[in-house]
Amino acid sequence: MIDLEARYQISPNVSLRPERFGALAYSFDTRKLSFLKHPDLVRVVESLKDHESVRLAFEAVGVDEARWPSFLNALATLETSEMIRAA
Amino acid sequence: MPPEQLVHKIPAQPAAATRPLVEEFKFGLDAPICLTWELTYACNLSCVHCLSSSGRRDPRELTTEECFRVIDELERLQVFYVNIGGGEPMLRADFFEILEYAAAHNVGVKFSTNGTFIDAAAARRLASMDYLDIQISIDGADAQVNDLVRGEGSFAAARAAMDHLAAADFGPFKISLVVTRHNVSQLDEFKEIADSYGAQLRVTRLRPSGRGVDSWAELHPTQAQQRELYYWLLDRPTVLTGDSFFHLSALGDALPGLNLCGAGRVVCLIDPVGDVYACPFVIHDEFLAGNIRNEGGFTKVWRESDLFLSLREPESEGACTSCGSYDACQGGCMASKFFVGLELTDPDPECVLGNAEPYLAALATAGTAVPSSTADHSRPGVPVPSPVTLRPTRRQRV
């Protein structure tokens, strides 16, 4: 579960490769590949470390509140696969 | 209607794009997600189903320096990992040098080996390296079944390698098998072997490629075995498959992973002499896109070759596109079709709905020859194991 009020960051040794649909994410530690399926999600993930909370990251990227639940689900999946983690 | 009202009529966009990823991938990416890189055609074994007909080293093999340039290019393209194979990649004298160079350049390596050359010292060296996955191949859960396909002593060698990796604390390596008619009943035993090492099991599909052209008809699983395999895999989502069984998804729920042929779209093969093929299972002139030694290197081949551009076009209409299961199986495996003599728009020869049967029967009636190999590296005079009485399938279809 992602805490909307907490700060997160991309895990160490994870790289993002931009694609027209979003990005590929690869962890050199777990050697797992994930897909970020929207360019806005990529912007959110990349800006997590610069904001005190996920809420502020959403606002900074301009994610409409109606989309937050699906973004939180996507972030939770990325957390489970160790692509992002609490800072 | 004023713009501010219009905004509220637009449904909120979810975090995922509306077009499914499979559709995105069909049109190809600017760089492969990952690729297979066969480092050498040299091999100490002569497996009956070897997809690259390996045995003898090709004298034109890429030099160490050329291998480094490939890695540089993959780093620039952000290809995060390569599946290194062969042949037996550890037969290259510069094998460790190549691994170390890749790790230092953010290209992770997963390499396939028969394990013969992983002794205690090699295992310790491998365990000390980063960004490295190893998969040891066995094709039977015991020596009896395995050695009939891979050659005498190969099971013992593979188990010794696993023991050395475990003793060196390598961590969770992978054990990889190709499913055949003879080992499909051993899946639970394979899983037990993997579990005993804390290893991951990887199960992949037999293709009629390379020396498999001659053994496929005898070795590929029966329809009943395919169903057995499908339910076994559905119950075990942690077993890796390299997404190679998507043709089974026509039986019901999709198996985990990308259910699509990624050839020339999201994956490809670089062979030991730098030739780029659409996938590891189509080492044949028909699927040769170019060579990395030419100007523009790998990137130009990937982005501009006529072959790859054509593979990224929408599929031509065929028997499969009108089938209700097409979304599930995507028509199956291109290599399997090609090497049994089918058209690429025909059903997969192992179509679980049996839709390939009339096509295969027509080929048999017509006596159509299957495509002969354009790249055989088998060692002359070295007998290939004979798991069954292999019937000639080059001219005569069964």
Coordinates of C-alpha atoms in Angstrom, one line a residue:
Chain A
M1 CA 0.0 0.0 0.0
I2 CA 1.2 3.4 -0.9
D3 CA 0.9 6.1 1.8
L4 CA -0.3 9.3 0.0
E5 CA 1.4 11.5 2.6
A6 CA 4.8 9.7 2.6
R7 CA 7.9 10.3 0.5
Y8 CA 9.0 7.7 -1.9
Q9 CA 11.9 7.3 -4.3
I10 CA 13.1 5.1 -7.2
S11 CA 15.1 2.2 -5.7
P12 CA 18.8 2.1 -6.1
N13 CA 20.1 0.4 -9.3
V14 CA 16.7 0.9 -11.1
S15 CA 16.8 2.5 -14.5
L16 CA 13.9 3.9 -16.6
R17 CA 13.9 3.8 -20.4
P18 CA 11.4 6.3 -21.9
E19 CA 9.0 4.8 -24.5
R20 CA 6.0 6.3 -26.3
F21 CA 3.6 4.4 -24.0
G22 CA 5.5 5.3 -20.8
A23 CA 8.7 3.6 -19.9
L24 CA 10.5 0.3 -19.2
A25 CA 11.8 0.0 -15.7
Y26 CA 14.6 -2.4 -14.9
S27 CA 16.1 -3.3 -11.5
F28 CA 19.7 -4.4 -11.8
D29 CA 19.5 -5.8 -8.3
T30 CA 16.4 -8.0 -8.7
R31 CA 16.9 -8.3 -12.4
K32 CA 13.2 -7.7 -13.0
L33 CA 11.6 -5.7 -15.7
S34 CA 8.4 -3.7 -15.3
F35 CA 6.4 -1.5 -17.6
L36 CA 5.2 2.0 -16.7
K37 CA 2.1 2.3 -18.9
H38 CA 1.6 6.0 -19.1
P39 CA 3.9 9.0 -19.6
D40 CA 2.3 10.8 -16.7
L41 CA 3.2 7.8 -14.4
V42 CA 6.8 8.1 -15.6
R43 CA 6.8 11.8 -14.6
V44 CA 5.3 11.0 -11.2
V45 CA 7.9 8.2 -10.5
E46 CA 10.7 10.5 -11.6
S47 CA 9.6 13.3 -9.4
L48 CA 8.8 11.2 -6.2
K49 CA 12.2 12.0 -4.6
D50 CA 11.7 15.8 -5.1
H51 CA 8.5 15.9 -3.1
E52 CA 7.7 15.3 0.6
S53 CA 4.7 13.2 -0.3
V54 CA 3.1 11.3 -3.2
R55 CA 0.2 13.9 -3.0
L56 CA 2.6 16.7 -3.7
A57 CA 4.2 14.7 -6.5
F58 CA 0.8 14.2 -8.1
E59 CA 0.0 17.9 -7.8
A60 CA 3.4 19.0 -9.2
V61 CA 2.9 16.7 -12.2
G62 CA -0.7 17.9 -12.6
V63 CA -2.4 14.5 -12.1
D64 CA -6.2 15.1 -11.9
E65 CA -7.5 13.8 -8.5
A66 CA -9.9 11.5 -10.3
R67 CA -6.9 9.6 -11.6
W68 CA -5.2 9.2 -8.2
P69 CA -6.6 5.8 -7.4
S70 CA -5.3 4.2 -10.6
F71 CA -1.9 5.9 -10.0
L72 CA -1.8 4.7 -6.4
N73 CA -2.4 1.1 -7.7
A74 CA 0.3 1.5 -10.3
L75 CA 2.7 2.8 -7.6
A76 CA 1.8 -0.1 -5.3
T77 CA 2.7 -2.6 -8.0
L78 CA 6.0 -0.8 -8.5
E79 CA 6.6 -0.9 -4.7
T80 CA 5.9 -4.7 -4.6
S81 CA 8.3 -5.3 -7.4
E82 CA 10.9 -3.1 -5.5
M83 CA 11.1 -0.5 -8.3
I84 CA 10.3 2.2 -5.8
R85 CA 10.4 2.4 -2.1
A86 CA 9.7 4.6 0.9
A87 CA 12.4 7.3 1.3
Chain B
M1 CA -20.0 24.3 -25.5
P2 CA -17.5 26.4 -23.4
P3 CA -14.2 24.7 -22.8
E4 CA -14.6 24.5 -19.0
Q5 CA -17.7 22.4 -19.4
L6 CA -16.1 20.2 -21.9
V7 CA -13.3 19.3 -19.5
H8 CA -15.8 17.6 -17.2
K9 CA -17.1 15.5 -20.0
I10 CA -13.7 13.9 -20.6
P11 CA -13.4 10.7 -18.6
A12 CA -10.4 10.7 -16.2
Q13 CA -7.4 9.0 -17.8
P14 CA -6.2 6.0 -15.9
A15 CA -2.5 5.4 -15.1
A16 CA -2.3 3.1 -18.0
A17 CA -2.6 4.1 -21.7
T18 CA -5.7 3.0 -23.4
R19 CA -3.9 0.9 -26.0
P20 CA -2.8 -2.4 -24.4
L21 CA 0.9 -3.0 -24.3
V22 CA 0.7 -6.0 -26.5
E23 CA -0.6 -3.7 -29.3
E24 CA 2.2 -1.2 -28.6
F25 CA 4.8 -4.0 -28.8
K26 CA 3.4 -5.3 -32.1
F27 CA 4.5 -2.1 -33.8
G28 CA 8.0 -2.4 -32.4
L29 CA 10.2 -0.3 -30.0
D30 CA 13.2 1.9 -30.9
A31 CA 15.4 -0.6 -29.1
P32 CA 14.7 -4.2 -28.1
I33 CA 13.5 -4.9 -24.5
C34 CA 16.2 -7.5 -24.3
L35 CA 17.9 -9.7 -26.8
T36 CA 19.7 -13.0 -27.2
W37 CA 23.4 -13.0 -28.0
E38 CA 24.9 -16.3 -29.0
L39 CA 28.6 -15.8 -28.3
T40 CA 29.9 -18.9 -30.0
Y41 CA 28.7 -21.8 -32.1
A42 CA 31.4 -23.9 -30.4
C43 CA 29.9 -26.5 -28.0
N44 CA 31.1 -29.6 -26.2
L45 CA 27.7 -31.2 -26.5
S46 CA 25.6 -32.0 -29.6
C47 CA 22.1 -31.8 -28.2
V48 CA 19.6 -33.4 -30.6
H49 CA 17.3 -30.3 -30.5
C50 CA 20.0 -27.5 -30.6
L51 CA 18.3 -24.5 -32.0
S52 CA 21.5 -23.1 -33.4
S53 CA 22.9 -26.5 -34.7
S54 CA 26.0 -25.7 -32.6
G55 CA 29.3 -27.7 -32.4
R56 CA 32.1 -26.0 -34.3
R57 CA 33.4 -22.5 -33.7
D58 CA 32.9 -20.2 -36.6
P59 CA 36.3 -18.7 -37.5
R60 CA 34.6 -15.3 -38.2
E61 CA 33.4 -15.1 -34.6
L62 CA 33.3 -11.5 -33.2
T63 CA 36.6 -10.5 -31.5
T64 CA 36.7 -9.4 -27.9
E65 CA 36.9 -5.8 -29.0
E66 CA 33.9 -6.2 -31.3
C67 CA 31.9 -7.7 -28.4
F68 CA 32.8 -4.7 -26.3
R69 CA 31.5 -2.4 -29.0
V70 CA 28.2 -4.3 -29.0
I71 CA 27.9 -3.8 -25.3
D72 CA 28.6 -0.1 -25.7
E73 CA 25.8 0.1 -28.2
L74 CA 23.4 -1.8 -26.0
E75 CA 24.2 0.6 -23.1
R76 CA 23.4 3.6 -25.3
L77 CA 20.1 2.0 -26.3
Q78 CA 19.4 1.2 -22.7
V79 CA 18.9 -2.5 -23.4
F80 CA 19.0 -3.5 -19.8
Y81 CA 20.0 -7.1 -20.2
V82 CA 21.1 -9.7 -22.7
N83 CA 20.5 -13.4 -22.7
I84 CA 23.9 -14.9 -23.6
G85 CA 24.1 -18.3 -25.0
G86 CA 25.7 -20.3 -27.8
G87 CA 26.9 -22.9 -28.3
E88 CA 28.5 -23.1 -24.9
P89 CA 29.4 -19.5 -24.1
M90 CA 32.0 -20.5 -21.5
L91 CA 34.1 -22.0 -24.3
R92 CA 35.2 -18.5 -25.3
A93 CA 38.5 -17.6 -23.7
D94 CA 37.3 -14.1 -23.1
F95 CA 34.0 -15.1 -21.6
F96 CA 34.6 -13.6 -18.1
E97 CA 36.1 -10.5 -19.7
I98 CA 32.9 -10.0 -21.7
L99 CA 30.7 -10.5 -18.6
E100 CA 32.8 -8.0 -16.6
Y101 CA 32.6 -5.4 -19.4
A102 CA 28.8 -5.8 -19.6
A103 CA 28.3 -5.4 -15.9
A104 CA 30.5 -2.3 -15.9
H105 CA 28.4 -0.8 -18.7
N106 CA 24.9 -1.4 -17.2
V107 CA 24.1 -4.3 -19.4
G108 CA 22.9 -7.2 -17.2
V109 CA 23.7 -10.7 -18.3
K110 CA 21.6 -13.8 -18.1
F111 CA 23.6 -16.7 -19.6
S112 CA 22.7 -20.2 -20.5
T113 CA 25.2 -23.0 -20.1
N114 CA 25.3 -26.7 -20.0
G115 CA 27.4 -26.4 -16.8
T116 CA 30.4 -28.4 -17.9
F117 CA 32.9 -25.6 -17.3
I118 CA 31.5 -24.4 -13.9
D119 CA 34.0 -26.0 -11.5
A120 CA 34.5 -24.8 -7.9
A121 CA 36.8 -21.9 -9.0
A122 CA 34.5 -20.7 -11.9
A123 CA 31.5 -20.9 -9.5
R124 CA 33.3 -18.6 -7.0
R125 CA 34.2 -16.2 -9.7
L126 CA 30.6 -16.1 -11.0
A127 CA 29.3 -15.6 -7.5
S128 CA 31.5 -12.5 -7.0
M129 CA 30.0 -10.8 -10.1
D130 CA 27.1 -8.3 -10.2
Y131 CA 24.1 -8.1 -12.6
L132 CA 24.5 -11.8 -13.4
D133 CA 21.9 -14.6 -13.9
I134 CA 22.9 -18.1 -14.8
Q135 CA 20.7 -20.8 -16.2
I136 CA 21.8 -24.4 -16.3
S137 CA 20.1 -26.5 -19.0
I138 CA 18.8 -30.0 -18.3
D139 CA 16.2 -31.7 -20.4
G140 CA 15.4 -34.6 -18.2
A141 CA 15.0 -34.8 -14.4
D142 CA 17.3 -37.8 -14.4
A143 CA 20.3 -38.9 -16.4
Q144 CA 18.4 -41.4 -18.3
V145 CA 15.9 -39.0 -19.9
N146 CA 18.3 -36.0 -20.1
D147 CA 21.3 -37.8 -21.6
L148 CA 19.3 -39.2 -24.5
V149 CA 18.7 -35.7 -25.7
R150 CA 21.9 -33.9 -24.5
G151 CA 24.5 -36.7 -24.6
E152 CA 26.1 -39.1 -22.1
G153 CA 27.4 -37.5 -18.9
S154 CA 25.6 -34.2 -19.5
F155 CA 23.2 -34.6 -16.6
A156 CA 26.0 -35.4 -14.1
A157 CA 27.9 -32.3 -15.4
A158 CA 24.9 -30.1 -15.0
R159 CA 24.3 -31.3 -11.5
A160 CA 27.9 -30.8 -10.6
A161 CA 27.7 -27.2 -11.8
M162 CA 24.6 -26.6 -9.7
D163 CA 26.4 -28.1 -6.7
H164 CA 29.4 -25.8 -7.3
L165 CA 27.1 -22.7 -7.6
A166 CA 25.3 -23.6 -4.4
A167 CA 28.6 -24.2 -2.6
A168 CA 29.9 -20.8 -3.8
D169 CA 26.7 -19.1 -2.5
F170 CA 25.9 -17.8 -5.9
G171 CA 22.3 -17.3 -4.9
P172 CA 19.2 -18.3 -6.8
F173 CA 20.3 -19.5 -10.2
K174 CA 17.9 -20.9 -12.8
I175 CA 17.4 -24.4 -14.1
S176 CA 16.1 -24.4 -17.6
L177 CA 14.5 -27.2 -19.6
V178 CA 12.9 -27.6 -22.9
V179 CA 9.6 -29.5 -22.7
T180 CA 9.6 -32.7 -24.7
R181 CA 7.3 -35.7 -25.0
H182 CA 9.7 -37.6 -22.8
N183 CA 10.2 -35.1 -19.9
V184 CA 6.7 -33.5 -19.6
S185 CA 5.8 -36.2 -17.0
Q186 CA 8.8 -35.1 -14.9
L187 CA 7.8 -31.5 -14.4
D188 CA 7.2 -32.1 -10.6
E189 CA 10.6 -33.7 -10.3
F190 CA 12.3 -30.8 -12.1
K191 CA 10.6 -28.5 -9.7
E192 CA 11.9 -30.5 -6.8
I193 CA 15.4 -30.3 -8.1
A194 CA 15.1 -26.5 -8.5
D195 CA 13.6 -26.2 -5.0
S196 CA 16.4 -28.3 -3.5
Y197 CA 18.8 -25.6 -4.6
G198 CA 16.6 -22.6 -4.0
A199 CA 16.7 -22.2 -7.8
Q200 CA 14.1 -20.9 -10.1
L201 CA 12.7 -23.3 -12.7
R202 CA 12.4 -22.1 -16.3
V203 CA 10.4 -24.1 -18.7
T204 CA 10.5 -23.4 -22.5
R205 CA 9.0 -24.6 -25.7
L206 CA 10.7 -27.0 -28.1
R207 CA 11.0 -25.5 -31.6
P208 CA 11.7 -27.3 -34.8
S209 CA 14.7 -25.1 -35.3
G210 CA 18.4 -26.0 -35.9
R211 CA 18.9 -29.7 -35.3
G212 CA 15.4 -29.6 -34.0
V213 CA 14.2 -29.8 -37.6
D214 CA 15.0 -33.5 -37.5
S215 CA 13.9 -34.3 -34.0
W216 CA 10.9 -32.1 -33.5
A217 CA 8.3 -34.5 -34.9
E218 CA 9.4 -37.2 -32.4
L219 CA 10.0 -34.9 -29.4
H220 CA 7.3 -32.3 -29.3
P221 CA 4.6 -32.8 -26.7
T222 CA 1.3 -34.4 -27.7
Q223 CA -2.0 -32.4 -27.5
A224 CA -2.8 -34.2 -24.3
Q225 CA 0.6 -33.3 -22.9
Q226 CA 0.2 -29.7 -23.9
R227 CA -3.0 -29.5 -21.9
E228 CA -1.3 -31.1 -18.9
L229 CA 1.5 -28.6 -19.3
Y230 CA -0.9 -25.6 -19.5
Y231 CA -2.6 -26.4 -16.3
W232 CA 0.6 -27.2 -14.6
L233 CA 2.0 -23.8 -15.5
L234 CA -1.3 -22.0 -14.6
D235 CA -1.0 -23.4 -11.1
R236 CA 2.6 -22.3 -10.8
P237 CA 2.9 -18.7 -11.9
T238 CA 6.4 -18.4 -10.4
V239 CA 7.8 -20.9 -12.9
L240 CA 9.4 -18.9 -15.6
T241 CA 8.6 -19.6 -19.3
G242 CA 10.4 -16.9 -21.3
D243 CA 6.8 -16.2 -22.4
S244 CA 7.3 -19.1 -24.8
F245 CA 4.0 -20.9 -24.4
F246 CA 1.6 -18.2 -25.4
H247 CA 0.1 -20.6 -28.0
L248 CA -1.3 -22.5 -25.0
S249 CA -3.3 -19.5 -23.9
A250 CA -6.0 -20.5 -26.4
L251 CA -7.0 -23.2 -23.9
G252 CA -8.4 -20.6 -21.5
D253 CA -6.9 -18.0 -19.2
A254 CA -3.7 -16.4 -20.5
L255 CA -0.5 -17.6 -19.0
P256 CA 1.5 -14.8 -17.2
G257 CA 3.8 -12.7 -19.4
L258 CA 3.7 -11.2 -22.8
N259 CA 1.3 -13.3 -24.9
L260 CA 2.8 -12.3 -28.3
C261 CA 5.6 -13.1 -30.7
G262 CA 8.2 -10.4 -30.0
A263 CA 10.5 -11.3 -33.0
G264 CA 12.0 -8.2 -34.5
R265 CA 9.5 -6.1 -32.5
V266 CA 10.8 -6.3 -28.9
V267 CA 13.5 -9.0 -29.1
C268 CA 16.0 -10.4 -31.6
L269 CA 19.2 -12.5 -31.8
I270 CA 22.8 -11.5 -32.4
D271 CA 24.7 -14.6 -33.5
P272 CA 28.4 -15.3 -33.0
V273 CA 29.5 -13.6 -36.3
G274 CA 27.3 -10.5 -35.7
D275 CA 24.4 -11.6 -37.9
V276 CA 21.1 -10.2 -36.5
Y277 CA 18.1 -12.5 -36.7
A278 CA 14.5 -11.9 -35.7
C279 CA 14.6 -14.3 -32.8
P280 CA 16.8 -17.1 -31.5
F281 CA 14.6 -19.7 -33.1
V282 CA 14.9 -18.5 -36.7
I283 CA 18.6 -18.8 -37.6
H284 CA 17.8 -19.0 -41.3
D285 CA 18.5 -16.6 -44.2
E286 CA 14.8 -15.8 -44.4
F287 CA 15.0 -14.1 -41.0
L288 CA 18.4 -12.5 -41.3
A289 CA 18.0 -8.7 -40.8
G290 CA 21.7 -7.6 -41.2
N291 CA 25.1 -7.7 -39.6
I292 CA 26.4 -5.5 -36.8
R293 CA 29.7 -5.2 -38.5
N294 CA 28.2 -3.0 -41.2
E295 CA 28.0 0.7 -41.0
G296 CA 25.4 1.9 -38.4
G297 CA 25.9 -1.2 -36.3
F298 CA 23.2 -3.0 -34.5
T299 CA 21.1 0.2 -34.1
K300 CA 20.7 0.6 -37.8
V301 CA 19.7 -3.1 -38.3
W302 CA 17.2 -2.9 -35.5
R303 CA 15.6 0.4 -36.7
E304 CA 15.9 0.2 -40.5
S305 CA 16.1 -3.4 -41.8
D306 CA 13.4 -4.3 -44.2
L307 CA 12.8 -7.5 -42.4
F308 CA 12.2 -5.9 -39.0
L309 CA 10.1 -3.1 -40.4
S310 CA 7.9 -5.7 -42.1
L311 CA 7.5 -7.7 -38.9
R312 CA 6.2 -4.6 -37.3
E313 CA 3.4 -4.2 -39.9
P314 CA -0.1 -5.3 -39.0
E315 CA -0.5 -9.0 -39.5
S316 CA -1.8 -10.3 -42.8
E317 CA -5.2 -12.0 -42.8
G318 CA -5.0 -15.7 -42.5
A319 CA -6.7 -18.7 -40.9
C320 CA -5.9 -17.4 -37.4
T321 CA -7.1 -13.9 -37.7
S322 CA -10.7 -15.1 -38.0
C323 CA -10.4 -17.6 -35.1
G324 CA -12.1 -16.7 -31.8
S325 CA -8.9 -17.5 -29.9
Y326 CA -6.6 -15.2 -31.9
D327 CA -6.5 -12.6 -29.2
A328 CA -5.3 -15.2 -26.8
C329 CA -2.6 -17.0 -28.8
Q330 CA -1.8 -14.4 -31.5
G331 CA -1.4 -17.2 -34.1
G332 CA 1.5 -18.8 -32.2
C333 CA 5.2 -19.1 -33.0
M334 CA 6.6 -17.9 -36.3
A335 CA 9.6 -20.2 -36.1
S336 CA 7.6 -23.3 -35.4
K337 CA 5.4 -22.6 -38.5
F338 CA 8.4 -21.8 -40.7
F339 CA 10.5 -24.8 -39.9
V340 CA 7.7 -27.3 -40.5
G341 CA 7.0 -25.8 -43.8
L342 CA 3.8 -23.8 -43.0
E343 CA 3.0 -20.2 -44.1
L344 CA 3.4 -17.6 -41.4
T345 CA -0.4 -16.9 -41.7
D346 CA -1.2 -20.6 -41.1
P347 CA -1.9 -21.9 -37.5
D348 CA 0.9 -22.9 -35.2
P349 CA 1.8 -26.6 -35.8
E350 CA 1.0 -27.1 -32.2
C351 CA -2.3 -25.2 -32.2
V352 CA -4.2 -26.5 -29.2
L353 CA -7.5 -26.3 -31.1
G354 CA -6.1 -28.6 -33.7
N355 CA -6.4 -26.0 -36.4
A356 CA -3.1 -26.8 -38.0
E357 CA -4.0 -30.4 -38.7
P358 CA -5.4 -29.9 -42.2
Y359 CA -2.5 -27.7 -43.2
L360 CA 0.1 -30.3 -42.0
A361 CA -1.9 -33.0 -43.8
A362 CA -1.8 -31.0 -47.0
L363 CA 1.9 -30.5 -46.7
A364 CA 2.4 -34.3 -46.2
T365 CA 0.2 -35.1 -49.2
A366 CA 2.1 -32.6 -51.4
G367 CA 5.4 -34.0 -50.1
T368 CA 6.6 -30.4 -49.5
A369 CA 10.1 -30.2 -48.3
V370 CA 10.7 -28.2 -45.1
P371 CA 13.2 -25.3 -45.2
S372 CA 16.7 -26.7 -45.0
S373 CA 19.2 -25.2 -42.6
T374 CA 21.3 -22.4 -43.9
A375 CA 23.6 -22.4 -40.9
D376 CA 24.7 -25.9 -39.6
H377 CA 27.6 -25.8 -37.2
S378 CA 27.4 -29.4 -36.2
R379 CA 30.7 -31.2 -35.7
P380 CA 31.2 -33.7 -38.5
G381 CA 31.7 -37.2 -37.3
V382 CA 30.2 -36.4 -33.8
P383 CA 27.1 -38.4 -33.4
V384 CA 24.0 -36.5 -32.3
P385 CA 22.2 -38.4 -29.5
S386 CA 19.3 -40.4 -30.6
P387 CA 16.4 -40.4 -28.1
V388 CA 14.1 -42.3 -30.4
T389 CA 14.3 -43.8 -33.8
L390 CA 14.5 -40.5 -35.6
R391 CA 12.6 -40.5 -38.8
P392 CA 13.7 -38.2 -41.6
T393 CA 11.4 -35.2 -41.5
R394 CA 13.2 -33.2 -44.1
R395 CA 11.3 -34.7 -46.9
Q396 CA 8.7 -36.9 -45.3
R397 CA 6.2 -35.4 -43.0
V398 CA 4.7 -37.4 -40.1

